[in-house]
mmCIF file of C-alpha atoms in Angstrom:
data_model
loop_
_atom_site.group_PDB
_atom_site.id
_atom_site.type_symbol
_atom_site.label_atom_id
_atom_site.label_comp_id
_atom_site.label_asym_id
_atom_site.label_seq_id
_atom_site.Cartn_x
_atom_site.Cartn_y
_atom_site.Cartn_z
ATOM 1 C CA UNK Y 588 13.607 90.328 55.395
ATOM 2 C CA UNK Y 589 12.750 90.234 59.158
ATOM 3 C CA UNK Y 590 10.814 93.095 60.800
ATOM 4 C CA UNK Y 591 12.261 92.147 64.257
ATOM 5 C CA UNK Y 592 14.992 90.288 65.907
ATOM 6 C CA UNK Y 593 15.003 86.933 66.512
ATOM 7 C CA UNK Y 594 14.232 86.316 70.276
ATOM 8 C CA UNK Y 595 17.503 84.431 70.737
ATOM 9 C CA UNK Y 596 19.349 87.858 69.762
ATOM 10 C CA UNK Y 597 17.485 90.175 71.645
ATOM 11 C CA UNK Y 598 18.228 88.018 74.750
ATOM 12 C CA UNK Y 599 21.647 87.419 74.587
ATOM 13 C CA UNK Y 600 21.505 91.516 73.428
ATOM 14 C CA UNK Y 601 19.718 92.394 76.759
ATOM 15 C CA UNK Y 602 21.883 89.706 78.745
ATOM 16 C CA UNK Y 603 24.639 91.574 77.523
ATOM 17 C CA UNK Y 604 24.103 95.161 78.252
ATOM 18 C CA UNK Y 605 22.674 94.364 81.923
ATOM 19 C CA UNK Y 606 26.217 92.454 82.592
ATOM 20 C CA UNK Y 607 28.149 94.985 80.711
ATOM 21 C CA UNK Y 608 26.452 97.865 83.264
ATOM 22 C CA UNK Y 609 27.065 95.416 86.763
ATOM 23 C CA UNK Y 610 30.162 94.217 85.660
ATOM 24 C CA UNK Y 611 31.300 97.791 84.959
ATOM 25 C CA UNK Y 612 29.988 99.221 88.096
ATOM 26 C CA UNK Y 613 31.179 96.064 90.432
ATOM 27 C CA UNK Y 614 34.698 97.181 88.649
ATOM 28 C CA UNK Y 615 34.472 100.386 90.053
ATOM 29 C CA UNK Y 616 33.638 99.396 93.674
ATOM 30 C CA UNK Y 617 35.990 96.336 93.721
ATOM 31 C CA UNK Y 618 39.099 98.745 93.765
ATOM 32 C CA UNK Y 619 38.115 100.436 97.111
ATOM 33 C CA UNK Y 620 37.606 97.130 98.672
ATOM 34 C CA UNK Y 621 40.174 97.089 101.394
ATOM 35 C CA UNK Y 622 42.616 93.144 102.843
ATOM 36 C CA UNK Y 623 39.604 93.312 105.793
ATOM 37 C CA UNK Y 624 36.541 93.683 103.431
ATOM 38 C CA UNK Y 625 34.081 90.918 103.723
ATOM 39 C CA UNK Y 626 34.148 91.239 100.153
ATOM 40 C CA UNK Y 627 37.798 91.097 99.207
ATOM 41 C CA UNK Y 628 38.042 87.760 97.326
ATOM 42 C CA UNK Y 629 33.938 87.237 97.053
ATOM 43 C CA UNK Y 630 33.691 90.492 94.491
ATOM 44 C CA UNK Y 631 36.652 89.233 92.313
ATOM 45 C CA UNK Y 632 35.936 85.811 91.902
ATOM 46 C CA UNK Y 633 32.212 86.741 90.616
ATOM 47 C CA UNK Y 634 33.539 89.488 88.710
ATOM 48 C CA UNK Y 635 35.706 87.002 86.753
ATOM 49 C CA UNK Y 636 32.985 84.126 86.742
ATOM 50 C CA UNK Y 637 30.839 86.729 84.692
ATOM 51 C CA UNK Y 638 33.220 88.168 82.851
ATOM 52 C CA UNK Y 639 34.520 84.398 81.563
ATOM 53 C CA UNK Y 640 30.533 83.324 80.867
ATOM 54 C CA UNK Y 641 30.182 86.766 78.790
ATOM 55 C CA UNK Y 642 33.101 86.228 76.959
ATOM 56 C CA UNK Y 643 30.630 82.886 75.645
ATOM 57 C CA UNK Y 644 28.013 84.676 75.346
ATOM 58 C CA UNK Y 645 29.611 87.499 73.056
ATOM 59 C CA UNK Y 646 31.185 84.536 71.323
ATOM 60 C CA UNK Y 647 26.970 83.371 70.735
ATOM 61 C CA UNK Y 648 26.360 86.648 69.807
ATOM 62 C CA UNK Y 649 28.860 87.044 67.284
ATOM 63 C CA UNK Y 650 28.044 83.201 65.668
ATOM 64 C CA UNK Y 651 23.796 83.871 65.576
ATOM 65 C CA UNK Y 652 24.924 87.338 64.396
ATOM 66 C CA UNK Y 653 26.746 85.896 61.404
ATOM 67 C CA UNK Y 654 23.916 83.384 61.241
ATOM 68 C CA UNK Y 655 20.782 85.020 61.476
ATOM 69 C CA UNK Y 656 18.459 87.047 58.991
ATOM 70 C CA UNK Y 657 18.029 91.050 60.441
ATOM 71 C CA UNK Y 658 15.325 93.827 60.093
ATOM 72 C CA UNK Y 659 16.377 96.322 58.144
ATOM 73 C CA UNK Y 660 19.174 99.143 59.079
ATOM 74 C CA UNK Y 661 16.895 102.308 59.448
ATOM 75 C CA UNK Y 662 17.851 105.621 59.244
ATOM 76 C CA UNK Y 663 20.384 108.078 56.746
ATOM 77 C CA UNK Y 664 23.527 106.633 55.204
ATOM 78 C CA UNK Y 665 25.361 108.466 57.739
ATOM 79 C CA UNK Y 666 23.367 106.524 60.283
ATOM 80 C CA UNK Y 667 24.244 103.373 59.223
ATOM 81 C CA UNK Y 668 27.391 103.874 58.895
ATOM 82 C CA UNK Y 669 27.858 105.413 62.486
ATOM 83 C CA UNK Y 670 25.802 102.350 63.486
ATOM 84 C CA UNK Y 671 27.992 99.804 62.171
ATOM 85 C CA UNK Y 672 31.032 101.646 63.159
ATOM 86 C CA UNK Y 673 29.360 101.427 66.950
ATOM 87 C CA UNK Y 674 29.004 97.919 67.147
ATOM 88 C CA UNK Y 675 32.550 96.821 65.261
ATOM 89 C CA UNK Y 676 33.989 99.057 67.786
ATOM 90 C CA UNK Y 677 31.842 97.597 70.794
ATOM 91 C CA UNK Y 678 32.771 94.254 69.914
ATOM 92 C CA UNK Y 679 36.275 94.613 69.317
ATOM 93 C CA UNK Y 680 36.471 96.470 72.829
ATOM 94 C CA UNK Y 681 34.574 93.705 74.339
ATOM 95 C CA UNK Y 682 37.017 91.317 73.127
ATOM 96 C CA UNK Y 683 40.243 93.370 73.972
ATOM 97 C CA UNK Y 684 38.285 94.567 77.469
ATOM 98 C CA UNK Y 685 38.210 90.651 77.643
ATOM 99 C CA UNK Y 686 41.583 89.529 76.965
ATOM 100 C CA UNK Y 687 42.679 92.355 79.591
ATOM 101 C CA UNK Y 688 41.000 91.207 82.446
ATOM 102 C CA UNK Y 689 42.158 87.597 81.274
ATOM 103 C CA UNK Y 690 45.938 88.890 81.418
ATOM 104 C CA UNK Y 691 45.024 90.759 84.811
ATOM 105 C CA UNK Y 692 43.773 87.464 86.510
ATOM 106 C CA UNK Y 693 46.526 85.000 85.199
ATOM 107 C CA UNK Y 694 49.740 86.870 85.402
ATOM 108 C CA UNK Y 695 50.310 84.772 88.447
ATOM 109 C CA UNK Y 696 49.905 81.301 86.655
ATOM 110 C CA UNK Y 697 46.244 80.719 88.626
ATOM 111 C CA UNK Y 698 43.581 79.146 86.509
ATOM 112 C CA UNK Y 699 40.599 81.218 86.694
ATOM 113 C CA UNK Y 700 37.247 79.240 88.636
ATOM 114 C CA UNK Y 701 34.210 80.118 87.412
ATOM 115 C CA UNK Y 702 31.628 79.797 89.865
ATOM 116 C CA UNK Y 703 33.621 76.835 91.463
ATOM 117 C CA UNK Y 704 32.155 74.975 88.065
ATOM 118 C CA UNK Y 705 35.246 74.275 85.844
ATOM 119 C CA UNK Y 706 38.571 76.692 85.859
ATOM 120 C CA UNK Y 707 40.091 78.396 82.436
ATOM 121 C CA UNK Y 708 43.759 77.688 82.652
ATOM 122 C CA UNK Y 709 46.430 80.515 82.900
ATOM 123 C CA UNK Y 710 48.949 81.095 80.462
ATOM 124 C CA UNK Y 711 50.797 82.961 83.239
ATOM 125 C CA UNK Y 712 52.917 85.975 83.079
ATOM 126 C CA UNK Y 713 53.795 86.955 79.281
ATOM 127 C CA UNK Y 714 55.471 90.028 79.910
ATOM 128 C CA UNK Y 715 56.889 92.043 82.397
ATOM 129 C CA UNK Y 716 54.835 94.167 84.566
ATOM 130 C CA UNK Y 717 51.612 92.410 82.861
ATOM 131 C CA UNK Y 718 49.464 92.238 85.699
ATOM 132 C CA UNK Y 719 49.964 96.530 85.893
ATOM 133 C CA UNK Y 720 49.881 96.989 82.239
ATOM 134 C CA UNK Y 721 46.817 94.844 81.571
ATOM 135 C CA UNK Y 722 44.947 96.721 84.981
ATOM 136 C CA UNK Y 723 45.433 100.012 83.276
ATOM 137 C CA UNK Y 724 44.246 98.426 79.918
ATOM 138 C CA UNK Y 725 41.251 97.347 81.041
ATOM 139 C CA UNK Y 726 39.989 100.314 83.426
ATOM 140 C CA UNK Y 727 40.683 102.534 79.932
ATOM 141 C CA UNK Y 728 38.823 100.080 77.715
ATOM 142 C CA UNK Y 729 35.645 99.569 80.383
ATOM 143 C CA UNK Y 730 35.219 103.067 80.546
ATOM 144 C CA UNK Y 731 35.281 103.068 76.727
ATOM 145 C CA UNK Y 732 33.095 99.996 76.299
ATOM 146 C CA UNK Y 733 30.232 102.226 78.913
ATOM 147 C CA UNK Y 734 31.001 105.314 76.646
ATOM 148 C CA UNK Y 735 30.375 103.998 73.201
ATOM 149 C CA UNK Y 736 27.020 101.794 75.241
ATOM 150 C CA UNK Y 737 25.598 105.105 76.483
ATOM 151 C CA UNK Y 738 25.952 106.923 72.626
ATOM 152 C CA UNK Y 739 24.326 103.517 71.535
ATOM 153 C CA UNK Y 740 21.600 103.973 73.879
ATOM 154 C CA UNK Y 741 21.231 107.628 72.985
ATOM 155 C CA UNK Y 742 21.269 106.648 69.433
ATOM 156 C CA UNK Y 743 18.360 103.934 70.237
ATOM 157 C CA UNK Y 744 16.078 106.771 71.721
ATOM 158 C CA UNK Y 745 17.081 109.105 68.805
ATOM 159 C CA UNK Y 746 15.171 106.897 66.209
ATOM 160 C CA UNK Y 747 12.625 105.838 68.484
ATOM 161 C CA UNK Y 748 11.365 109.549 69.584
ATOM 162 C CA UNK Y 749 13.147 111.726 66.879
ATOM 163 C CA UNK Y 750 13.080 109.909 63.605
ATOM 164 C CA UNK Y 751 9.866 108.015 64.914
ATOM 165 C CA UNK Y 752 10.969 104.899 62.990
ATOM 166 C CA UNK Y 753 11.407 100.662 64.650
ATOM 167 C CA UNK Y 754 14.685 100.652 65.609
ATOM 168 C CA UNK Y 755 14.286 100.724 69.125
ATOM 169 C CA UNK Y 756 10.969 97.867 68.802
ATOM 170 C CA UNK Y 757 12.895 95.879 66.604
ATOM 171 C CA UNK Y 758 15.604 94.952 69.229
ATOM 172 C CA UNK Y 759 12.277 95.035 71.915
ATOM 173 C CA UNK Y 760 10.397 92.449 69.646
ATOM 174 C CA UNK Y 761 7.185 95.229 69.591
ATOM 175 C CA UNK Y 762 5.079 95.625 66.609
#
C-alpha cells in the first residue's frame, strides 16, 4: 500500500479546494453586483466557466479515485468512518451544488460559454419557478459544501498536530 498520494490526486485535490474557496466567495460578491457594475456579466460568465471545468475535474477526481491505490486511512474507527462520511457527503454536494447552478444558468434555454471555448447546451426551463428554486438551492448547498470543507480542514490539522500521525503529509506528498 502507498504511503502518499499519487501527485495526480493531490493536484486535482488542491485544484479543487482553491476553486471551491474563489468560487464560493466570487458567489457571495456576485449578488451585490448592481445593472451598472463593470462587473455585471464579466463575474457570471467566469463564475460559470469554472464552475463547468470543475464539474470535469470532480468527474477526474472521482475516476483516479476509483482507480488509484491510497495510503492508509489513519486514525480510530470512529475517524474513519466520520472521514468517509465527509467526503461521500462533499462529493454528493459538489455534484447537487453543480446541477443547481446548471439549472440556475439554463432556465432561460442559453447554452452556457465557457471561456468563449465551446458552450454546454441548455435543457431550458424544467419546472416552474426553476431559475428561483435552483438560486436558493445552490446558495444553501455552497454554504454547506464551505461548512463540511472547513470541518475537513479542521479534521486535517487534528491528525497532523493532535494525533501526530501522516494524514495531513500524505495529501502534501511529505515524508
Amino acid at each position: 500500500m502507498k504511503s502518499r498520494w499519487p501527485r495526480l490526486v493531490v493536484f486535482l485535490h488542491w485544484i479543487t479546494a482553491f476553486a471551491v474557496i474563489g468560487m464560493f466567495a466570487s458567489g457571495l460578491w456576485m449578488v451585490d453586483l448592481t445593472y451598472y457594475s463593470d462587473w455585471y456579466k464579466t463575474a457570471p460568465h467566469w463564475h460559470k466557466s469554472v464552475g463547468l471545468l470543475l464539474v470535469a475535474i470532480t468527474v477526474l477526481r472521482l475516476a483516479t479515485r476509483a482507480f488509484t491505490s491510497r495510503p492508509p486511512s489513519l486514525g480510530n474507527a470512529t475517524e474513519k468512518k466520520l472521514s468517509h462520511l465527509g467526503h461521500t457527503l462533499l462529493y454528493t454536494l459538489m455534484i447537487a451544488l453543480f446541477a443547481s447552478g446548471y439549472l440556475i444558468s439554463t432556465a432561460d434555454g442559453r447554452a452556457i460559454d465557457v471561456f468563449n471555448w465551446f458552450a454546454v447546451p441548455a435543457v431550458g426551463e424544467l419546472f416552474n419557478n426553476q431559475e428561483d428554486l435552483a438560486g436558493d438551492a445552490h446558495f444553501y448547498i455552497a454554504w454547506s459544501v464551505i461548512t463540511i470543507s472547513v470541518i475537513h480542514m479542521l479534521a486535517a490539522l487534528k491528525h497532523h498536530f493532535i494525533n501526530k500521525d501522516d494524514t495531513m503529509k500524505q495529501m502534501l506528498r511529505l515524508r
